Coordinates of C-alpha atoms in Angstrom, one line a residue:
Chain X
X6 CA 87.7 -160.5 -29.5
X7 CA 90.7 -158.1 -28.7
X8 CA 92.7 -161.7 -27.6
X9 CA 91.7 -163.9 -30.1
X10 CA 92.7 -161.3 -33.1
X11 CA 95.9 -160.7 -31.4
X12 CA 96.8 -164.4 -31.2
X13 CA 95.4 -165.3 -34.1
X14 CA 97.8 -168.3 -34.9
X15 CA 97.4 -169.7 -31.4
X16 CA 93.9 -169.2 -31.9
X17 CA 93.2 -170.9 -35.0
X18 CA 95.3 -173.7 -33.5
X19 CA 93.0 -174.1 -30.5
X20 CA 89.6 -174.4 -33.0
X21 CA 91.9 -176.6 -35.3
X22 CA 92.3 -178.9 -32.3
X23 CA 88.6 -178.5 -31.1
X24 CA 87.5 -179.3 -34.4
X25 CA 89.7 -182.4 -35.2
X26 CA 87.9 -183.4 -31.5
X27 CA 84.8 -182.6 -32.7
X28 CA 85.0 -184.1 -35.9
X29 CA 85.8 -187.4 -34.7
X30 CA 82.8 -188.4 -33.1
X31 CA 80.3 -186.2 -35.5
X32 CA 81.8 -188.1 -38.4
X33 CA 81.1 -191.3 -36.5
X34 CA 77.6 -190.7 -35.7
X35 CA 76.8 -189.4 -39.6
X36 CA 78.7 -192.8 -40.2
X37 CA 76.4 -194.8 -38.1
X38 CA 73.1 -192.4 -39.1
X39 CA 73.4 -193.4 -42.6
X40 CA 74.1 -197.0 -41.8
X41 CA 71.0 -197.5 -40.1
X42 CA 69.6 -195.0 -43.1
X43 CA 70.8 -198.1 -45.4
X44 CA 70.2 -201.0 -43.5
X45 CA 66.9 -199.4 -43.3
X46 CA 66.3 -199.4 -47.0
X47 CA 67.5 -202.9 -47.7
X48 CA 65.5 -204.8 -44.9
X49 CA 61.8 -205.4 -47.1
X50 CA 64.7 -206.3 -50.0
X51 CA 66.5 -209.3 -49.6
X52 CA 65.2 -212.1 -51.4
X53 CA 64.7 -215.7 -50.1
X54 CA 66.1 -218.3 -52.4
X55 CA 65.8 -222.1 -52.5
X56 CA 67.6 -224.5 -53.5
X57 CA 66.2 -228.3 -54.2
X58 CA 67.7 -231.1 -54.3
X59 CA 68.9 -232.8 -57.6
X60 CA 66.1 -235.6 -57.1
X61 CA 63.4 -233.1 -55.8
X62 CA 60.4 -233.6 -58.0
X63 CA 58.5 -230.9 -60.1
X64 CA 55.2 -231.1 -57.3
X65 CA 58.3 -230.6 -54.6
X66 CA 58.9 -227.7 -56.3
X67 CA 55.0 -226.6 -57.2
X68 CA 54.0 -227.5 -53.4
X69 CA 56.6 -225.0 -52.6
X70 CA 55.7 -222.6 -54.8
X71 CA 52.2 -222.6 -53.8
X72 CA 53.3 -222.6 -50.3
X73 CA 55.6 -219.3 -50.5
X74 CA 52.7 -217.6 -53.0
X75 CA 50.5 -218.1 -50.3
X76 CA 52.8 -216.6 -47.6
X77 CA 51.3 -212.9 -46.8
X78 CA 55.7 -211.3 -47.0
X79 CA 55.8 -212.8 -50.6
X80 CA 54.9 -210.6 -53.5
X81 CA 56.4 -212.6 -56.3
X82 CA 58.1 -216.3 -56.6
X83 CA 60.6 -216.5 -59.6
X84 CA 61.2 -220.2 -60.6
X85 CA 64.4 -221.4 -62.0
X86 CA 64.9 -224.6 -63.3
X87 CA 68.1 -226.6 -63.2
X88 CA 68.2 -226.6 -67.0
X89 CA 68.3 -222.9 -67.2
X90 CA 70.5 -222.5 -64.3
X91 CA 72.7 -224.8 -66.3
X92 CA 72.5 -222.7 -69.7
X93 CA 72.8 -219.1 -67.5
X94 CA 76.1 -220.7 -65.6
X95 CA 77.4 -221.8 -68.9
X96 CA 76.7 -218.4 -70.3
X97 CA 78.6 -216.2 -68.2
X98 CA 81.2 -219.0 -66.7
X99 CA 82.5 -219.4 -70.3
X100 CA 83.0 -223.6 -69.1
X101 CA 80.5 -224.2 -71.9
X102 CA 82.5 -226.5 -73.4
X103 CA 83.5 -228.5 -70.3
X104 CA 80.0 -228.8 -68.7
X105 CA 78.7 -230.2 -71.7
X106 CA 81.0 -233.2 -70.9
X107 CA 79.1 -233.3 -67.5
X108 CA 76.8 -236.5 -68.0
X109 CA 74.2 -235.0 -65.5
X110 CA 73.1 -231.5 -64.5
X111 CA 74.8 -231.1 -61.3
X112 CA 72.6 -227.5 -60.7
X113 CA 69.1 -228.2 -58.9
X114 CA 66.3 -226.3 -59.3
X115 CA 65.5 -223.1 -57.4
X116 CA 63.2 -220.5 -56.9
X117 CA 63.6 -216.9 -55.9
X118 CA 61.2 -215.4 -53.7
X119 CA 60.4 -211.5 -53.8
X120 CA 59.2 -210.2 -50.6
X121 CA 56.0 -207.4 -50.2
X122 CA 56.8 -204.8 -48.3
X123 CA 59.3 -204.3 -45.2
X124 CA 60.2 -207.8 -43.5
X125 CA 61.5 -207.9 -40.2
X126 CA 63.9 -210.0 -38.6
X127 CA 61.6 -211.8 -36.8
X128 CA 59.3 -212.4 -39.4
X129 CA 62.3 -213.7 -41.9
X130 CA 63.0 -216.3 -39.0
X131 CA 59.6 -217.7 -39.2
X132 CA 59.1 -217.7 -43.1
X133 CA 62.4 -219.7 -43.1
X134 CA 61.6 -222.2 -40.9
X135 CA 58.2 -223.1 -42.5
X136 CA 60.3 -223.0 -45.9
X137 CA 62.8 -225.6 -44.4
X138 CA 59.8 -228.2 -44.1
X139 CA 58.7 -228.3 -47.3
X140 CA 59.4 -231.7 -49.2
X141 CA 63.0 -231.4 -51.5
X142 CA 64.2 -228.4 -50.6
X143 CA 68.3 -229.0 -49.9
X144 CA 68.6 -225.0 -48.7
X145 CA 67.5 -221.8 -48.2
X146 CA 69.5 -218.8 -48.4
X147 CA 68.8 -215.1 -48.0
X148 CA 70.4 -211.6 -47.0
X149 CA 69.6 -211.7 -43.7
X150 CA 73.2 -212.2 -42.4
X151 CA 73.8 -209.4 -44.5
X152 CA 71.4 -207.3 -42.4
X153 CA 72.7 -208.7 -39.2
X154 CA 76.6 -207.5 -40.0
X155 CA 75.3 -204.1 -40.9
X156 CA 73.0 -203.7 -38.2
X157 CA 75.4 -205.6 -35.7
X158 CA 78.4 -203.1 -37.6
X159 CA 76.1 -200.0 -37.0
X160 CA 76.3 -200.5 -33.1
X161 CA 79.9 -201.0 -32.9
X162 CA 80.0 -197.5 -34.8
X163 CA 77.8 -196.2 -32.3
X164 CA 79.0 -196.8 -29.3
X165 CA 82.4 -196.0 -30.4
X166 CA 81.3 -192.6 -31.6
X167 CA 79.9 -192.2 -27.8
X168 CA 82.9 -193.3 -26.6
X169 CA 85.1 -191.1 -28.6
X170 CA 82.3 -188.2 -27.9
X171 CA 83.3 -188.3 -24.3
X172 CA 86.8 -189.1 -24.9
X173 CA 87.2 -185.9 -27.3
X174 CA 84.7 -183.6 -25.4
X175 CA 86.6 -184.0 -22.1
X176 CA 89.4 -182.8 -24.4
X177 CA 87.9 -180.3 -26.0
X178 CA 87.0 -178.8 -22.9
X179 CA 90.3 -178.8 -21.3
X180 CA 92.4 -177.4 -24.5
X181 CA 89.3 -174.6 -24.2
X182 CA 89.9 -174.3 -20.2
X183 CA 93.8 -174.5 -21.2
X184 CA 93.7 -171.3 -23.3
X185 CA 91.5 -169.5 -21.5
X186 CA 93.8 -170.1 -18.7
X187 CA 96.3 -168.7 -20.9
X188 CA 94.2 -165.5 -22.0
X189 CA 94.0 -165.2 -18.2
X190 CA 97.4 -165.1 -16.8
X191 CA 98.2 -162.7 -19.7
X192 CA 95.4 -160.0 -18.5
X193 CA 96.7 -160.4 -14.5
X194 CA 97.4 -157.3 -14.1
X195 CA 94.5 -155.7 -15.7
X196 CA 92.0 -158.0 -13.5
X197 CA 93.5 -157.3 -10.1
X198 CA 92.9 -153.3 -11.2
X199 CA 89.3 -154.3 -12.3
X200 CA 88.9 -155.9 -8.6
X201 CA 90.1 -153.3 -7.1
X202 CA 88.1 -150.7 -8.3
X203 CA 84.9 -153.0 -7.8
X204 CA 84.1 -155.1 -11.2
X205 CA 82.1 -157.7 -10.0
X206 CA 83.0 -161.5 -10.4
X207 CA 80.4 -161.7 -13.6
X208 CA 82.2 -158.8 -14.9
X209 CA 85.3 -160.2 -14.6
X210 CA 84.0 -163.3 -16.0
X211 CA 82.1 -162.8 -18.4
X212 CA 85.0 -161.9 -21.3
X213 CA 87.1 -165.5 -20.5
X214 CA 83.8 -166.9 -21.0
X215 CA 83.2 -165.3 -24.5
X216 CA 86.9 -166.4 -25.3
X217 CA 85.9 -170.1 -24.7
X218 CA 82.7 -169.8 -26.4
X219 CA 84.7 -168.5 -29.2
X220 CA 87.3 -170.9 -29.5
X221 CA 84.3 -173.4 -29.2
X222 CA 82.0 -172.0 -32.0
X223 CA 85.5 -171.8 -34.1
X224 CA 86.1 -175.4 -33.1
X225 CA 82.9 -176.6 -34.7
X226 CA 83.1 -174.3 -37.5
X227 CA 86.8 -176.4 -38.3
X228 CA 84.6 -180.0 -37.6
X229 CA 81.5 -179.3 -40.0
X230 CA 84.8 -178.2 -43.0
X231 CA 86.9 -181.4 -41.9
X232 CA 83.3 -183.6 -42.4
X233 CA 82.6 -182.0 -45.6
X234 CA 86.0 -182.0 -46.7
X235 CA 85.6 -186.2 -45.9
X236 CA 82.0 -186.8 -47.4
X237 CA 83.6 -185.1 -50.7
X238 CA 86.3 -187.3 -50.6
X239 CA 84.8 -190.6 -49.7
X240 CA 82.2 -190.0 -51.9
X241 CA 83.1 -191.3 -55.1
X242 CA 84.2 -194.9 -54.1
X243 CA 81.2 -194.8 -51.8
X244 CA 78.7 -194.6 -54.6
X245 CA 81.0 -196.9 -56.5
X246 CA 80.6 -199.4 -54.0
X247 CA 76.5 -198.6 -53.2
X248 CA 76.0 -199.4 -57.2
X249 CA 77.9 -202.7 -56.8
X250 CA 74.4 -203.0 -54.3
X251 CA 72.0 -201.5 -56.7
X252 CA 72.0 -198.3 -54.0
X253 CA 71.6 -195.2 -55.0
X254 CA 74.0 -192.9 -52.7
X255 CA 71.9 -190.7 -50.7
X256 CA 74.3 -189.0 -47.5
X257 CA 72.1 -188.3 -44.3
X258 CA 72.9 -186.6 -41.5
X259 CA 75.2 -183.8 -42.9
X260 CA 71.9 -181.2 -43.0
X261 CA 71.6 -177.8 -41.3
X262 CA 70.4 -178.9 -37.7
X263 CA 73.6 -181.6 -37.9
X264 CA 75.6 -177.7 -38.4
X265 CA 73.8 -175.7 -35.3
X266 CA 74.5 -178.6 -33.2
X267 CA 77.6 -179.4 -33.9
X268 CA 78.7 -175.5 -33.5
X269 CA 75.9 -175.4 -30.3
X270 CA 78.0 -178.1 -28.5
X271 CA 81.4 -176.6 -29.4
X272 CA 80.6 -173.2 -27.8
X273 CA 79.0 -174.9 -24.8
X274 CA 82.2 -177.3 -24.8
X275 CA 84.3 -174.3 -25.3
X276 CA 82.3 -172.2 -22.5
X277 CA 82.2 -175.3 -20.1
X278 CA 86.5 -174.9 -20.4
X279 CA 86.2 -171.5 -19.6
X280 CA 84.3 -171.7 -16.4
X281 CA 86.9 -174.4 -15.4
X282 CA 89.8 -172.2 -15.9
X283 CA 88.1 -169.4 -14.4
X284 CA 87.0 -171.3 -11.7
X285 CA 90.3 -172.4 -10.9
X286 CA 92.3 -169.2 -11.6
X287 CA 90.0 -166.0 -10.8
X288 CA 88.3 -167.4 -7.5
X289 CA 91.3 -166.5 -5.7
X290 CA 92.9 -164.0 -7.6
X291 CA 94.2 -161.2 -4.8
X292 CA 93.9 -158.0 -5.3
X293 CA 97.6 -156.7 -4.1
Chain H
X13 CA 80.5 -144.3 4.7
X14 CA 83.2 -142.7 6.0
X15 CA 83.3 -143.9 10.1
X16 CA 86.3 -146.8 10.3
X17 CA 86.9 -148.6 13.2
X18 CA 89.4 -151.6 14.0
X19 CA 88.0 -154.1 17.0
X20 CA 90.9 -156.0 18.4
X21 CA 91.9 -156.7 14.7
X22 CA 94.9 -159.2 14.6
X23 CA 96.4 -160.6 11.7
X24 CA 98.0 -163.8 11.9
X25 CA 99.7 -165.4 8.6
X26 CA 100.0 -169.1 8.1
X27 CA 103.6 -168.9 8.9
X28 CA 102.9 -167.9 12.7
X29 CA 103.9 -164.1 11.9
X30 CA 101.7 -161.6 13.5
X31 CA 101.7 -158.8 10.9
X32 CA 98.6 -156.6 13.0
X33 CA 98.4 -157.5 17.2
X34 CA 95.4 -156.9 18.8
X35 CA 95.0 -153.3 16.5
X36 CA 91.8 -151.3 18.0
X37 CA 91.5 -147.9 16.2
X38 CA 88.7 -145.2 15.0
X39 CA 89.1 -143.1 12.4
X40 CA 86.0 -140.6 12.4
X41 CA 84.2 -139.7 9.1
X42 CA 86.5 -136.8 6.9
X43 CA 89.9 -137.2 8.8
X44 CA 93.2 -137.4 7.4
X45 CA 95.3 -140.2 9.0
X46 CA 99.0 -140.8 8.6
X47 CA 100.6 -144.8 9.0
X48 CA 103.9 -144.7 9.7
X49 CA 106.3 -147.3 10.7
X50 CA 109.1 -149.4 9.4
X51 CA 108.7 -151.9 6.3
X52 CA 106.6 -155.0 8.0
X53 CA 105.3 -152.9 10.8
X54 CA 102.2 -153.7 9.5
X55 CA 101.0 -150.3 7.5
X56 CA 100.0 -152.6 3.9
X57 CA 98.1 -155.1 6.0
X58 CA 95.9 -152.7 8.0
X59 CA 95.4 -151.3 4.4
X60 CA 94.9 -154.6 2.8
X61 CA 92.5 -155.4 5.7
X62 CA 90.5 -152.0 5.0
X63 CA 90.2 -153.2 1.1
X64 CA 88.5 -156.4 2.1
X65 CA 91.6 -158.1 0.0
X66 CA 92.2 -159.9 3.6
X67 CA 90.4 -160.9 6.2
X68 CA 91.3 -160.5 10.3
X69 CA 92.8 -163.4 12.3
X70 CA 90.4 -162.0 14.9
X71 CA 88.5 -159.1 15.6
X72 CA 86.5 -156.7 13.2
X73 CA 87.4 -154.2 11.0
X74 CA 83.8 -152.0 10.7
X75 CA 83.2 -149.0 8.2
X76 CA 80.2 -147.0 8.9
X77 CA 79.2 -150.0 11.4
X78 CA 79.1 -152.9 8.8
X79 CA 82.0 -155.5 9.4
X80 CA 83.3 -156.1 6.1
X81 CA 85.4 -159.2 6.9
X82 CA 81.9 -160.8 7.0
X83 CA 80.8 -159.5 4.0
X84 CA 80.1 -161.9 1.0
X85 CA 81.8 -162.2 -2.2
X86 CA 78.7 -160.7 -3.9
X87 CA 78.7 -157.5 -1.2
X88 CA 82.3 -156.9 -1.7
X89 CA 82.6 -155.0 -5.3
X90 CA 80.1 -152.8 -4.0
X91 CA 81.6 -151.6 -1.2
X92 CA 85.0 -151.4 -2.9
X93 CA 83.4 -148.9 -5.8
X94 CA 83.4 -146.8 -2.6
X95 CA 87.0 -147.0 -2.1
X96 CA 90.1 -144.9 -3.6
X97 CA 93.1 -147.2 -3.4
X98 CA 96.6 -145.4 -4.5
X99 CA 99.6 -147.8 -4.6
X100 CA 103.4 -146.9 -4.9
X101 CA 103.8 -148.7 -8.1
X102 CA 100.7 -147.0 -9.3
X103 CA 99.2 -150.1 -11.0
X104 CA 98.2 -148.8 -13.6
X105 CA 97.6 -150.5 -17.5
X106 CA 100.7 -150.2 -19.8
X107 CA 98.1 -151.0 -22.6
X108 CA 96.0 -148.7 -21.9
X109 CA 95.5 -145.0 -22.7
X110 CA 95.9 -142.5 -19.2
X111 CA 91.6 -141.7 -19.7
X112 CA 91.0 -145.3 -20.2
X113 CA 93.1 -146.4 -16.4
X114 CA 91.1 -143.6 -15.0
X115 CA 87.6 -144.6 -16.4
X116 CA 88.0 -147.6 -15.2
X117 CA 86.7 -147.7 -12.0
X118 CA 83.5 -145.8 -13.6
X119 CA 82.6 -148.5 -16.3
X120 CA 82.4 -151.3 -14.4
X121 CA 79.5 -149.1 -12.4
X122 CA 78.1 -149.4 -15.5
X123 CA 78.0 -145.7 -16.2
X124 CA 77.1 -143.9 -19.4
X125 CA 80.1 -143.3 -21.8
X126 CA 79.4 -140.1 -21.7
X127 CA 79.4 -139.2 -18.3
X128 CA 82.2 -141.7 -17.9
X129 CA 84.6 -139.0 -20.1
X130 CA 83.0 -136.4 -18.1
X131 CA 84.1 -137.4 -15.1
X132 CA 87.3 -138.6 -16.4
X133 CA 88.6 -135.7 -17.2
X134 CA 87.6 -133.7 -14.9
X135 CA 89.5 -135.9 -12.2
X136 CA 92.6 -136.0 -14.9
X137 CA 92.0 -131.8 -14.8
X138 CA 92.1 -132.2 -10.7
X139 CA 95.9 -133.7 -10.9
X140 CA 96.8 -131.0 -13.9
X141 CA 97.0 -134.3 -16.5
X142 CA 94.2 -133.4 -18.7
X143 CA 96.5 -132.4 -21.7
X144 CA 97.8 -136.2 -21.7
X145 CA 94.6 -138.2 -21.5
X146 CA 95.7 -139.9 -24.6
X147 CA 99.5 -140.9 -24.0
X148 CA 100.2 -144.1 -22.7
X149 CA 101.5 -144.3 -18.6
X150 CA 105.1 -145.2 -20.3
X151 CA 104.8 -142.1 -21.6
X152 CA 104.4 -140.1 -18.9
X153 CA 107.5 -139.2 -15.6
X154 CA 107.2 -141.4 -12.4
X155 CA 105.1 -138.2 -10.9
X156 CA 102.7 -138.3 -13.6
X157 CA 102.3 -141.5 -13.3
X158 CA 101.3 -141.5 -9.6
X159 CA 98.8 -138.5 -10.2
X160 CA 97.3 -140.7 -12.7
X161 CA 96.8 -143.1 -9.9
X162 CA 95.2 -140.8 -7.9
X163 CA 92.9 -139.6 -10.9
X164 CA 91.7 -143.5 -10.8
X165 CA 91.5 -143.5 -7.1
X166 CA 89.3 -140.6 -6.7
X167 CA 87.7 -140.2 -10.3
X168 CA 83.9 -142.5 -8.4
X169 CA 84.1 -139.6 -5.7
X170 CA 84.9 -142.5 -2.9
X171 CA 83.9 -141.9 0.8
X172 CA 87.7 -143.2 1.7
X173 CA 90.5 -142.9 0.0
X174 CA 93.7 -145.6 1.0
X175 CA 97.2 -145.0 -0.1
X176 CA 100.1 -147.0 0.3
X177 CA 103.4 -145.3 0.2
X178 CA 102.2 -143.0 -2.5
X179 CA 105.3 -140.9 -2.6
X180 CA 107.9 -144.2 -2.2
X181 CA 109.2 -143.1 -5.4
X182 CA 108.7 -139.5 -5.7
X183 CA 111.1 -136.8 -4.8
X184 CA 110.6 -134.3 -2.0
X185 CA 108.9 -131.6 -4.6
X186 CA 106.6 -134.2 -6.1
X187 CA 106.1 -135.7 -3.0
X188 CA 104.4 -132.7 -0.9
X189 CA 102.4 -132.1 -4.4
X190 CA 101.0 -135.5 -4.2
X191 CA 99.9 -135.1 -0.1
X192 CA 98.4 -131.5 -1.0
X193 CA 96.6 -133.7 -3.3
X194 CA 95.2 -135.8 -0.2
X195 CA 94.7 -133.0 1.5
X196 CA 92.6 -131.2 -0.9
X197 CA 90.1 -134.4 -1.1
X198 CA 90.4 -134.7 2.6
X199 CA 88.8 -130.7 3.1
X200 CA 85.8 -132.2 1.0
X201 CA 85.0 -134.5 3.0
X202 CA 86.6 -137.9 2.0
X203 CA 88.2 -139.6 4.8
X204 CA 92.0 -140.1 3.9
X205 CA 94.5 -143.0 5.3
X206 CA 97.9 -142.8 3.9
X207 CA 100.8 -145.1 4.8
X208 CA 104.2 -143.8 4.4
X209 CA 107.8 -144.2 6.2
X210 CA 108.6 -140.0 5.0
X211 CA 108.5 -138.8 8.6
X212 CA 109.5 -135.3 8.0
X213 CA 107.1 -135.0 5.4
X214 CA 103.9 -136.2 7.6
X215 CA 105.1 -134.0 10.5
X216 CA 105.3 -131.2 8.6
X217 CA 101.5 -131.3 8.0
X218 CA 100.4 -131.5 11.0
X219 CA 97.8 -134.3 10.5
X220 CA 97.2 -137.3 12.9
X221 CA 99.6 -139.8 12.7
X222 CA 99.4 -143.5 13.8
X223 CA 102.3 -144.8 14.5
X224 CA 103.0 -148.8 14.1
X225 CA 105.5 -151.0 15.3
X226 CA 105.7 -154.8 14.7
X227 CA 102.1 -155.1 14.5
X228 CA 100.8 -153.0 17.0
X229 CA 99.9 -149.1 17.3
X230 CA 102.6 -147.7 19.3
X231 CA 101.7 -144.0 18.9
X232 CA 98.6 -142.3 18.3
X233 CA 99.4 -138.1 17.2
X234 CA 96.7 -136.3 17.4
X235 CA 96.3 -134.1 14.4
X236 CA 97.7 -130.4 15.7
X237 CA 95.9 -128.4 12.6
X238 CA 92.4 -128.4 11.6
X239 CA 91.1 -129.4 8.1
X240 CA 89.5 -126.2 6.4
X241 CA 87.0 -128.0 4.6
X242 CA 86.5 -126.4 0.7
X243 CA 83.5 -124.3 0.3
X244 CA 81.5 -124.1 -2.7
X245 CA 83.7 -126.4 -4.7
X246 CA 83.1 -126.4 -8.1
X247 CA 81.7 -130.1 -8.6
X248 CA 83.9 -130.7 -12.0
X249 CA 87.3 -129.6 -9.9
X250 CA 86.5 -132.0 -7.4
X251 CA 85.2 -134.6 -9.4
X252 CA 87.4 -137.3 -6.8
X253 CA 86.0 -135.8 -4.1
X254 CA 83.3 -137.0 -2.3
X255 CA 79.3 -135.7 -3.5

């Protein structure tokens, strides 16, 4: 402790460096945790529409109402007809006027379906392609590419964050291993003495290890305050942007067993760099 | 521990120098030796050898029968809390108090605290340094210095005690103070191997005296005195010496 509270500025640049490594990755992975937390929440929620088409009859439309009400995902089937699609357009397009010139209604008729429960991909495949046979219908739209991006997006996020985990751990380690070296060559002197007089190599050991562990465990200490210091920040256009949604913002991840790991794997990061630098400086350290 | 023999010990460096040739030497338990010889004749190296800090081209260097240049890394901090090592430049911490350089060598035993400072001072009280436990070496004269060297060296009561040209920087006063010193801790028993070039000094005592040249033992003096060996010592004067 003696080193670290005499170096103080050194040493709080080592854990600021740690931590910025740290943080990288950890922010990635509560990134990609509440991703999967939201695409999680929205998969039973997209809704499957249908769109006619302008000479689709009313049974077209009751056959395929019937047919999506007897569908087991379904829960509810909203029907809206191409006059009140009309009068809804007009009402918040403000083209009033101009449509009314229109001599025909060029909005079909469409229904909304609501689903039960959780749908999976899979399962929305299927529904669709039964929908697609039915008599009128011109298209069927739902969220699903939605889902896709965000799941598709979630994996790019996590494999990135495990790249830039091993990318920014290696470093970690060898800034650790780096100024432990350091904290090593300054104390020459004193461990030659402590060899000579018959310390034993886990005794000579065993304080550059602490040192690393330090650093480490100061390293994550700097990465859980630059996360929170980023989930504060971010989270006010993040909620703004979950409302647009209808998502309430709920942050996962960030919880007390995200903080002991993230400050368990900076001391071992930090302790890993300190057996390298020991390894490499103290295995062959002469006495005289 | 105490018996040292050299078997044919040579000591060959990667640049083809031959700093011990073919060396084969006993030194029985409670001696006093002398080294002597010219700088590079070889006197640190047969030291160095004898601290397990280096290893022999060939042959064996043996204390008490047990070749330690075959020992293992795990074997050797053991066997070195049984040596007293006393250097020229005294190696001793400049950031650290003159009791915390000589309790040293008793902490990493893993000794109590308090018998640590017992010991401690008695070995500072041996060398007449007990009033400056607390000043730092840079505090104290060159002399000091080396008697605080020779506190650490003999403060675990070692079986052998090593010193390399102890009194290089001491003047003729200091000097024969410091080898009464060796002396005193050789009449209790320790065995004592000193390397110095101070001829006059070493003949004066009388001791055996090795004498090298270019790597090989040229002379072998028999000691012409015989150690009186300390009776009823009082164990806190002779806290270096061996128990």
């Amino acid at each position: 402790m003696h080193f670290v509270s005499s170096r103080l500025g050194t040493s709080f640049l080592v854990w600021l460096v740690v931590g910025i490594a740290l943080a990288l990755p950890a922010g990635l992975w509560i990134l990609q945790v509440n991703m999967d937390e939201m695409s999680a929440g929205w998969e039973g929620r997209p809704g499957l529409s249908i769109y006619f088409a302008t000479d689709a009859s009313p049974e077209d439309v009751e056959l395929a109402v019937a047919a999506l009400e007897g569908e087991s995902l379904v829960d509810a089937v909203e029907v809206t007809t191409a006059e009140a699609a009309l009068d809804e357009f007009k009402a918040y397009s403000g083209l009033g006027d101009a449509l009314n010139l229109l001599e025909d209604n060029p909005l079909p008729t469409s229904l909304t379906a609501r689903f039960t429960g959780n749908v999976s991909t899979e399962d929305l495949d299927a529904l669709i392609q039964r929908a697609e046979t039915l008599g009128g219908i011109a298209e069927v739209i739902v969220e699903k590419t939605w889902l896709e991006r965000l799941h598709d997006l979630s994996l790019v996020v996590s494999r990135l964050g495990t790249v830039l985990a091993v990318l920014f751990g290696v470093g970690a380690v060898l800034v650790t291993a780096s100024s432990v070296r350091l904290a090593i060559e300054g104390r020459l002197d004193e461990l030659r003495v402590l060899k000579m007089v018959g310390a034993t190599q886990g005794q000579i050991r065993r304080p550059f290890l602490y040192f690393g562990a330090i650093y480490g465990f100061g390293g994550g200490v700097i990465a859980a305050m630059l996360i929170a210091v980023t989930l504060v920040v971010i989270e006010p256009p993040l909620k703004s942007l979950l409302g647009s949604y209808s998502q309430e913002l709920n942050l996962a991840g960030f919880d007390p067993i995200f903080l002991v790991a993230i400050l368990g794997i900076g001391s071992l990061l930090g302790v890993v760099g300190a057996m390298i630098a020991v390894r490499q400086r103290l295995n062959h350290l002469e006495i005289v | 521990m105490g018996h040292i023999e050299f078997q044919h010990v040579t000591r060959r460096f990667e640049n083809g120098h031959e700093a011990l040739s073919d060396v084969s030497v006993a030194f029985d338990e409670g001696t006093m030796t002398f080294l002597t010889g010219h700088s590079g004749a070889g006197k640190s190296t047969f030291l160095k050898l004898l601290l397990a800090a280096d290893i022999p081209t060939r042959g064996r260097v043996l204390v008490n029968g047990v070749n330690i240049s075959a020992m293992t890394p795990s074997r050797l901090p053991r066997y070195r809390q049984h040596l007293g090592v006393v250097f020229q430049d005294h190696h001793l911490l400049a950031q650290r108090t003159v009791f915390d350089n000589v309790a040293m060598p008793l902490r990493v035993t893993g000794m109590r605290e308090r018998e640590v400072a017992r010991r401690a001072r008695a070995s500072l009280s041996q060398v007449e340094l007990l009033d400056k436990e607390n000043l730092f070496p840079r505090h104290l004269s060159t002399g000091e210095q080396q008697r605080v060297g020779i506190a650490r060296a003999v403060v675990t009561r070692p079986k052998i005690l090593l010193a390399d040209e102890p009194t290089g920087n001491l003047d003729p006063d200091l000097s024969i103070n410091i080898m009464d010193l060796f002396a005193r801790f050789n009449q209790i028993g320790t065995t004592v191997i000193v390397a110095s070039h101070d001829v006059h000094l070493i003949e004066s005592m009388g001791l055996r005296i090795l004498h090298l040249e270019l790597g090989r033992v040229v002379e072998d003096i028999p000691a012409t005195v015989t150690p009186q060996p300390i009776a009823q010592a009082p164990e806190d004067q002779l806290a270096g010496a061996s128990s």
